[in-house]
Short mmCIF file of C-alpha atoms (C1' of nucleotides) in Angstrom, two decimals:
data_model
loop_
_atom_site.label_atom_id
_atom_site.label_comp_id
_atom_site.label_asym_id
_atom_site.label_seq_id
_atom_site.Cartn_x
_atom_site.Cartn_y
_atom_site.Cartn_z
CA MET A 1 -4.89 -188.33 103.57
CA GLU A 2 -8.64 -188.03 103.13
CA GLN A 3 -10.57 -190.43 100.93
CA GLY A 4 -14.10 -191.44 100.13
CA VAL A 5 -16.43 -193.41 97.91
CA ILE A 6 -19.52 -192.18 96.12
CA PRO A 7 -21.77 -195.01 94.89
CA VAL A 8 -22.71 -194.34 91.28
CA GLU A 9 -26.15 -195.89 91.75
CA SER A 10 -26.88 -193.09 94.21
CA LEU A 11 -26.67 -190.56 91.36
CA SER A 12 -29.72 -189.93 89.20
CA GLY A 13 -28.86 -190.96 85.67
CA GLY A 14 -25.59 -192.65 86.67
CA PHE A 15 -22.10 -191.43 85.95
CA ASP A 16 -19.37 -191.98 83.35
CA LEU A 17 -16.09 -190.49 84.57
CA GLN A 18 -14.01 -190.87 81.40
CA SER A 19 -16.69 -189.45 79.12
CA THR A 20 -17.25 -186.57 81.50
CA ILE A 21 -13.57 -185.68 81.73
CA GLU A 22 -12.38 -186.46 78.20
CA SER A 23 -15.31 -185.21 76.14
CA GLY A 24 -13.68 -181.90 75.35
CA GLN A 25 -15.45 -179.82 78.00
CA SER A 26 -12.66 -179.85 80.58
CA TYR A 27 -8.94 -179.51 80.07
CA LEU A 28 -8.13 -179.25 83.76
CA TRP A 29 -8.02 -182.94 84.71
CA HIS A 30 -5.04 -185.17 83.95
CA ARG A 31 -4.46 -188.89 83.77
CA GLU A 32 -2.22 -190.14 86.54
CA ASP A 33 0.01 -191.89 84.01
CA GLY A 34 0.75 -188.60 82.26
CA THR A 35 -0.83 -189.52 78.93
CA THR A 36 -3.08 -186.96 77.35
CA TYR A 37 -6.78 -187.40 76.62
CA GLU A 38 -7.73 -189.81 73.85
CA THR A 39 -4.47 -191.71 73.68
CA ASP A 40 -6.34 -194.76 74.98
CA ARG A 41 -10.09 -194.76 75.04
CA ALA A 42 -10.27 -197.53 77.64
CA TYR A 43 -8.26 -195.59 80.23
CA GLY A 44 -11.23 -194.68 82.36
CA ASP A 45 -12.05 -198.28 83.29
CA ASP A 46 -9.93 -197.98 86.40
CA GLY A 47 -7.42 -195.20 85.77
CA TRP A 48 -6.94 -192.35 88.19
CA TYR A 49 -7.45 -188.73 87.16
CA TRP A 50 -6.09 -185.82 89.17
CA THR A 51 -6.63 -182.10 89.32
CA THR A 52 -6.04 -179.32 91.81
CA PHE A 53 -8.32 -176.84 93.49
CA ARG A 54 -8.12 -174.17 96.13
CA PRO A 55 -10.15 -175.03 99.24
CA ALA A 56 -11.88 -171.95 100.63
CA ASP A 57 -10.17 -172.25 104.01
CA ARG A 58 -6.63 -172.72 102.70
CA THR A 59 -4.06 -170.68 100.88
CA ASP A 60 -2.29 -173.62 99.24
CA PRO A 61 -3.92 -175.63 96.46
CA ALA A 62 -4.91 -179.25 97.09
CA VAL A 63 -4.65 -182.29 94.86
CA VAL A 64 -7.64 -184.56 94.36
CA ARG A 65 -7.56 -187.89 92.54
CA VAL A 66 -10.60 -189.82 91.34
CA ARG A 67 -11.32 -193.06 89.58
CA GLN A 68 -14.42 -195.05 88.71
CA LEU A 69 -14.28 -198.74 89.54
CA ASP A 70 -17.06 -201.30 89.86
CA GLY A 71 -19.80 -198.71 90.08
CA ARG A 72 -17.95 -196.71 92.70
CA LEU A 73 -16.48 -193.25 92.34
CA GLU A 74 -13.40 -193.29 94.58
CA TRP A 75 -11.47 -190.20 95.58
CA GLU A 76 -8.33 -189.31 97.50
CA SER A 77 -7.13 -185.86 98.50
CA GLY A 78 -5.13 -183.90 101.00
CA VAL A 79 -8.41 -182.41 102.19
CA ASP A 80 -12.07 -183.43 102.37
CA ALA A 81 -12.89 -183.10 98.68
CA GLU A 82 -16.34 -184.67 98.39
CA ALA A 83 -18.26 -181.40 98.30
CA HIS A 84 -15.84 -180.05 95.73
CA LEU A 85 -16.22 -183.14 93.56
CA ARG A 86 -20.00 -183.03 93.72
CA GLN A 87 -19.91 -179.47 92.49
CA ARG A 88 -17.04 -179.90 90.04
CA LEU A 89 -18.50 -183.00 88.33
CA ARG A 90 -22.12 -181.88 88.74
CA LEU A 91 -22.92 -185.12 90.55
CA ASP A 92 -26.15 -183.66 91.90
CA ASP A 93 -27.58 -182.89 88.46
CA ASP A 94 -30.70 -184.99 87.95
CA LEU A 95 -29.68 -186.55 84.63
CA ASP A 96 -32.89 -188.57 84.37
CA ALA A 97 -34.95 -185.42 84.66
CA ILE A 98 -32.72 -183.58 82.19
CA LEU A 99 -33.12 -186.39 79.69
CA ASP A 100 -36.88 -186.38 80.22
CA ALA A 101 -36.94 -182.65 79.48
CA THR A 102 -35.02 -183.13 76.23
CA PRO A 103 -37.01 -182.89 72.99
CA ASP A 104 -38.03 -186.15 71.34
CA ASP A 105 -35.38 -186.23 68.67
CA ARG A 106 -33.51 -189.15 67.10
CA LEU A 107 -30.03 -187.60 67.21
CA LEU A 108 -30.37 -186.48 70.81
CA ALA A 109 -31.79 -189.83 71.90
CA ASP A 110 -28.91 -191.72 70.25
CA ALA A 111 -26.29 -189.46 71.78
CA TYR A 112 -27.79 -189.70 75.27
CA GLU A 113 -28.10 -193.46 74.95
CA THR A 114 -24.51 -193.94 73.77
CA TYR A 115 -22.89 -191.90 76.53
CA ARG A 116 -25.36 -192.44 79.34
CA GLY A 117 -23.94 -191.05 82.56
CA MET A 118 -21.82 -188.31 81.01
CA ARG A 119 -22.23 -185.07 82.92
CA LEU A 120 -21.33 -181.49 82.33
CA VAL A 121 -18.51 -180.14 84.46
CA ARG A 122 -18.25 -177.01 86.58
CA ASP A 123 -14.59 -176.12 86.24
CA PRO A 124 -12.81 -173.18 87.91
CA PRO A 125 -13.46 -169.99 85.91
CA PHE A 126 -9.89 -168.85 85.29
CA GLY A 127 -8.65 -172.21 84.06
CA THR A 128 -11.70 -172.52 81.85
CA LEU A 129 -11.11 -169.04 80.42
CA VAL A 130 -7.53 -169.85 79.52
CA SER A 131 -8.30 -173.36 78.26
CA PHE A 132 -10.86 -172.14 75.78
CA ILE A 133 -8.77 -169.19 74.64
CA CYS A 134 -6.25 -171.91 73.78
CA SER A 135 -8.91 -173.97 72.03
CA ALA A 136 -9.11 -171.80 68.90
CA GLN A 137 -8.32 -173.93 65.85
CA MET A 138 -6.89 -176.69 68.04
CA ARG A 139 -7.46 -180.39 68.61
CA VAL A 140 -8.68 -181.66 71.96
CA ALA A 141 -5.44 -183.49 72.77
CA ARG A 142 -3.33 -180.43 72.06
CA ILE A 143 -5.51 -178.08 74.07
CA HIS A 144 -5.09 -180.49 76.95
CA GLY A 145 -1.35 -180.65 76.37
CA MET A 146 -1.12 -176.85 76.50
CA GLN A 147 -2.79 -176.77 79.91
CA ALA A 148 -0.36 -179.42 81.15
CA ALA A 149 2.53 -177.28 79.88
CA LEU A 150 1.12 -174.19 81.64
CA ARG A 151 0.92 -176.16 84.90
CA ARG A 152 4.48 -177.43 84.58
CA THR A 153 5.88 -174.02 83.80
CA TYR A 154 3.81 -171.64 85.94
CA GLY A 155 2.00 -173.78 88.52
CA GLN A 156 2.69 -173.98 92.23
CA GLU A 157 4.13 -177.33 93.31
CA VAL A 158 1.90 -179.50 95.48
CA THR A 159 3.01 -182.76 97.03
CA PHE A 160 0.52 -185.54 97.59
CA LYS A 161 1.31 -189.08 98.72
CA GLY A 162 4.97 -188.49 97.97
CA ASN A 163 4.38 -187.34 94.41
CA SER A 164 4.82 -183.88 92.98
CA TYR A 165 1.96 -182.13 91.15
CA ARG A 166 1.53 -178.65 89.76
CA ALA A 167 -1.53 -176.54 90.49
CA TYR A 168 -3.13 -174.65 87.62
CA PRO A 169 -1.35 -171.28 87.31
CA THR A 170 -2.83 -168.24 89.02
CA PRO A 171 -3.89 -165.20 86.98
CA GLU A 172 -0.86 -163.39 88.40
CA ALA A 173 1.50 -166.11 87.20
CA LEU A 174 0.21 -166.03 83.62
CA ALA A 175 -0.05 -162.24 83.61
CA GLY A 176 3.65 -162.21 84.42
CA ALA A 177 4.54 -164.51 81.56
CA THR A 178 5.78 -163.03 78.31
CA GLU A 179 4.27 -163.69 74.91
CA ALA A 180 7.55 -165.26 73.82
CA GLU A 181 7.54 -167.66 76.77
CA LEU A 182 4.01 -168.74 76.04
CA ARG A 183 4.83 -169.24 72.37
CA GLU A 184 7.68 -171.48 73.50
CA LEU A 185 5.02 -173.70 75.06
CA GLY A 186 3.32 -174.03 71.68
CA LEU A 187 0.42 -171.65 72.22
CA GLY A 188 1.08 -169.90 68.92
CA TYR A 189 -0.99 -166.79 68.24
CA ARG A 190 -3.03 -167.52 71.39
CA ALA A 191 -0.02 -166.59 73.55
CA PRO A 192 -0.71 -162.83 73.77
CA TYR A 193 -4.43 -163.50 74.25
CA VAL A 194 -3.71 -165.64 77.30
CA GLN A 195 -1.23 -163.17 78.76
CA ARG A 196 -3.49 -160.15 78.26
CA SER A 197 -6.62 -161.87 79.55
CA ALA A 198 -4.72 -163.15 82.59
CA GLU A 199 -3.61 -159.58 83.17
CA LEU A 200 -7.20 -158.36 83.11
CA VAL A 201 -8.06 -160.88 85.82
CA ALA A 202 -4.91 -160.27 87.87
CA THR A 203 -5.39 -156.51 87.93
CA GLY A 204 -9.06 -156.85 88.81
CA ASP A 205 -10.19 -155.07 85.63
CA ARG A 206 -12.38 -158.02 84.64
CA ASP A 207 -13.25 -161.30 86.33
CA PRO A 208 -15.08 -164.14 84.56
CA VAL A 209 -17.06 -164.78 87.75
CA ASP A 210 -18.67 -161.36 87.32
CA ALA A 211 -20.60 -162.72 84.34
CA THR A 212 -22.61 -164.77 86.84
CA GLY A 213 -26.02 -163.44 87.67
CA ARG A 214 -26.48 -161.66 84.37
CA PRO A 215 -29.06 -162.88 81.88
CA TYR A 216 -27.52 -165.43 79.52
CA GLU A 217 -26.88 -163.25 76.47
CA ALA A 218 -25.60 -160.35 78.60
CA ALA A 219 -23.26 -162.74 80.40
CA ARG A 220 -21.92 -163.95 77.04
CA GLU A 221 -21.38 -160.39 75.90
CA PHE A 222 -19.54 -159.58 79.14
CA LEU A 223 -17.08 -162.42 78.61
CA THR A 224 -16.17 -161.26 75.12
CA GLY A 225 -14.42 -158.38 76.90
CA PHE A 226 -11.48 -160.72 77.43
CA VAL A 227 -8.83 -160.91 74.73
CA GLY A 228 -9.19 -163.99 72.57
CA VAL A 229 -12.76 -164.56 73.69
CA GLY A 230 -15.47 -164.34 71.06
CA GLN A 231 -19.02 -165.61 71.34
CA LYS A 232 -18.10 -169.29 70.97
CA VAL A 233 -15.45 -169.29 73.68
CA ALA A 234 -17.72 -167.18 75.89
CA ASP A 235 -20.41 -169.85 75.54
CA CYS A 236 -17.90 -172.53 76.60
CA ILE A 237 -17.03 -170.60 79.75
CA LEU A 238 -20.70 -170.07 80.56
CA LEU A 239 -21.54 -173.75 80.05
CA PHE A 240 -18.51 -175.53 81.48
CA SER A 241 -17.73 -173.22 84.37
CA LEU A 242 -20.45 -170.75 85.26
CA GLY A 243 -23.47 -173.04 85.22
CA TYR A 244 -25.37 -171.58 82.26
CA LEU A 245 -26.76 -174.92 81.10
CA GLU A 246 -28.67 -173.30 78.24
CA ALA A 247 -25.46 -172.17 76.52
CA VAL A 248 -24.70 -173.90 73.21
CA PRO A 249 -21.22 -173.12 71.87
CA LEU A 250 -21.45 -172.91 68.08
CA ASP A 251 -18.26 -174.71 67.16
CA THR A 252 -17.41 -176.43 63.90
CA TRP A 253 -19.07 -179.68 65.01
CA ILE A 254 -22.32 -178.10 66.04
CA ARG A 255 -22.35 -175.96 62.91
CA SER A 256 -22.05 -179.04 60.72
CA THR A 257 -24.69 -180.74 62.88
CA ILE A 258 -27.00 -177.81 62.26
CA GLU A 259 -26.32 -178.01 58.54
CA GLU A 260 -27.15 -181.72 58.44
CA TYR A 261 -29.87 -182.18 61.05
CA TYR A 262 -31.35 -178.74 61.80
CA PRO A 263 -30.90 -176.64 58.62
CA GLU A 264 -33.79 -174.36 59.60
CA CYS A 265 -31.76 -173.26 62.64
CA ASP A 266 -29.03 -171.70 60.51
CA ARG A 267 -29.93 -168.01 60.63
CA GLY A 268 -26.68 -166.72 59.17
CA ASN A 269 -25.31 -165.11 62.33
CA TYR A 270 -24.25 -166.30 65.77
CA ASP A 271 -26.94 -164.61 67.85
CA GLU A 272 -29.94 -165.82 65.89
CA THR A 273 -28.57 -169.28 65.11
CA SER A 274 -27.79 -169.66 68.80
CA ARG A 275 -31.38 -168.85 69.74
CA ALA A 276 -32.75 -171.28 67.20
CA ILE A 277 -30.55 -174.24 68.11
CA ARG A 278 -31.06 -173.62 71.83
CA ALA A 279 -34.79 -173.83 71.22
CA ALA A 280 -34.36 -177.02 69.20
CA PHE A 281 -32.28 -178.49 72.02
CA GLY A 282 -34.98 -177.81 74.59
CA GLY A 283 -33.93 -174.46 76.04
CA GLU A 284 -33.10 -174.80 79.71
CA TYR A 285 -30.69 -177.75 79.34
CA ALA A 286 -29.68 -177.16 75.73
CA GLY A 287 -26.03 -177.20 76.74
CA TYR A 288 -26.35 -180.78 77.94
CA ALA A 289 -27.72 -181.75 74.53
CA GLN A 290 -24.88 -179.88 72.83
CA THR A 291 -22.23 -181.69 74.85
CA TYR A 292 -23.71 -185.12 74.19
CA VAL A 293 -24.04 -184.40 70.46
CA PHE A 294 -20.50 -183.00 70.28
CA HIS A 295 -19.03 -186.09 71.95
CA TYR A 296 -21.23 -188.48 70.00
CA LEU A 297 -20.48 -187.08 66.55
CA ARG A 298 -16.81 -186.43 67.23
CA ASN A 299 -16.35 -190.08 68.13
CA GLY A 300 -17.92 -191.21 64.88
CA ASP A 301 -21.48 -192.14 65.82
CA ASP A 302 -20.36 -195.25 67.68
"C1'" DT B 1 10.20 -187.52 52.07
"C1'" DA B 2 7.62 -183.44 50.89
"C1'" DT B 3 3.43 -180.95 50.82
"C1'" DC B 4 -1.02 -180.00 52.25
"C1'" DC B 5 -4.66 -179.44 55.48
"C1'" DA B 6 -7.62 -178.75 59.27
"C1'" DA B 7 -7.92 -178.35 64.21
"C1'" DG B 8 -14.21 -176.95 69.49
"C1'" DG B 9 -12.03 -169.05 66.39
"C1'" DT B 10 -10.77 -164.29 67.14
"C1'" DA B 11 -9.06 -159.76 65.94
"C1'" DA B 12 -8.32 -156.40 62.72
"C1'" DG B 13 -9.06 -154.41 58.46
"C1'" DT B 14 -12.29 -153.56 54.38
"C1'" DT B 15 -16.57 -152.77 52.00
"C1'" DA C 1 -23.14 -154.29 60.30
"C1'" DA C 2 -21.60 -157.86 57.11
"C1'" DC C 3 -17.62 -159.79 54.89
"C1'" DT C 4 -12.36 -161.06 54.35
"C1'" DT C 5 -8.05 -162.23 55.87
"C1'" DA C 6 -4.12 -163.30 58.81
"C1'" DC C 7 -2.74 -165.93 62.49
"C1'" DC C 8 1.06 -170.29 65.28
"C1'" DT C 9 1.68 -175.01 65.39
"C1'" DT C 10 1.42 -179.80 64.47
"C1'" DG C 11 -0.31 -184.56 63.64
"C1'" DG C 12 -2.25 -187.03 60.07
"C1'" DA C 13 -3.51 -187.53 55.25
"C1'" DT C 14 -2.09 -187.45 50.54
"C1'" DA C 15 1.13 -187.47 46.72
#
DNA sequence: TATCCAAGGTAAGTT
DNA sequence: AACTTACCTTGGATA
């Protein structure tokens, strides 16, 4: 077994593991005790989270577990996972600099203050694609539960420290699923969207990674070529997986935030409203502002 | 106990 | 191009 410790004080702006993982940006981590996100807000004080990833030099997926305890980020894995974690949890983002670059704004300041240390994630593209296809008209806990069900049903088994885990399903595995099977897992009308989009990836017709490198709005447009992916879900994939930190998904929470705090940004359509709110959120790191505001307001301003 | 409602929207059909 | 409507399921609110 490999393991390591990353001192939180070595990270600019600190780190908050539970907020980062359970703030609705990632559905690909799981609590070691099997409970879903938000069943106990204090879980992150010392609880382990696990996920799987595919190391570049291996064919089989690897498990990695992390927890935050006494200012230390501890990890365990079957492989050396530190580089992966730094990328996956964006540990090298200069949060202090990002905060400094954020517009002087009461709402943003309160949100950043309340959840200091929360970072964006950089999740694997396919899992992010599927997660956010599943997110349509769903609650955070259920979206998370759907991903757990997909792992259990279609994921490759991985053993770590004597325990059995399931890797996130491959595109091939979900492409081979039937709509009826996916409905059995509770995906509802999202079931055919997931199957068809997985098929696009599995056959090579379209890969979410190929959005990378395009200008932001062109990348968003590219992603809407998947089934079940509109502009909002495309923005989530860009922000939470592909590193487009200026992306601001216009979900119900941000729309009501715009109505209450930034009414002049409501331009009546997605494209123009997106441009306006991204400008209000400071442009380059607008997605960071979005994620803090989303988490802050969804938890009731506390 | 029964009914209603909204949940991090998208696709398809209509004007 | 802008505007409706249907869509699965379920936990929590309301009656």
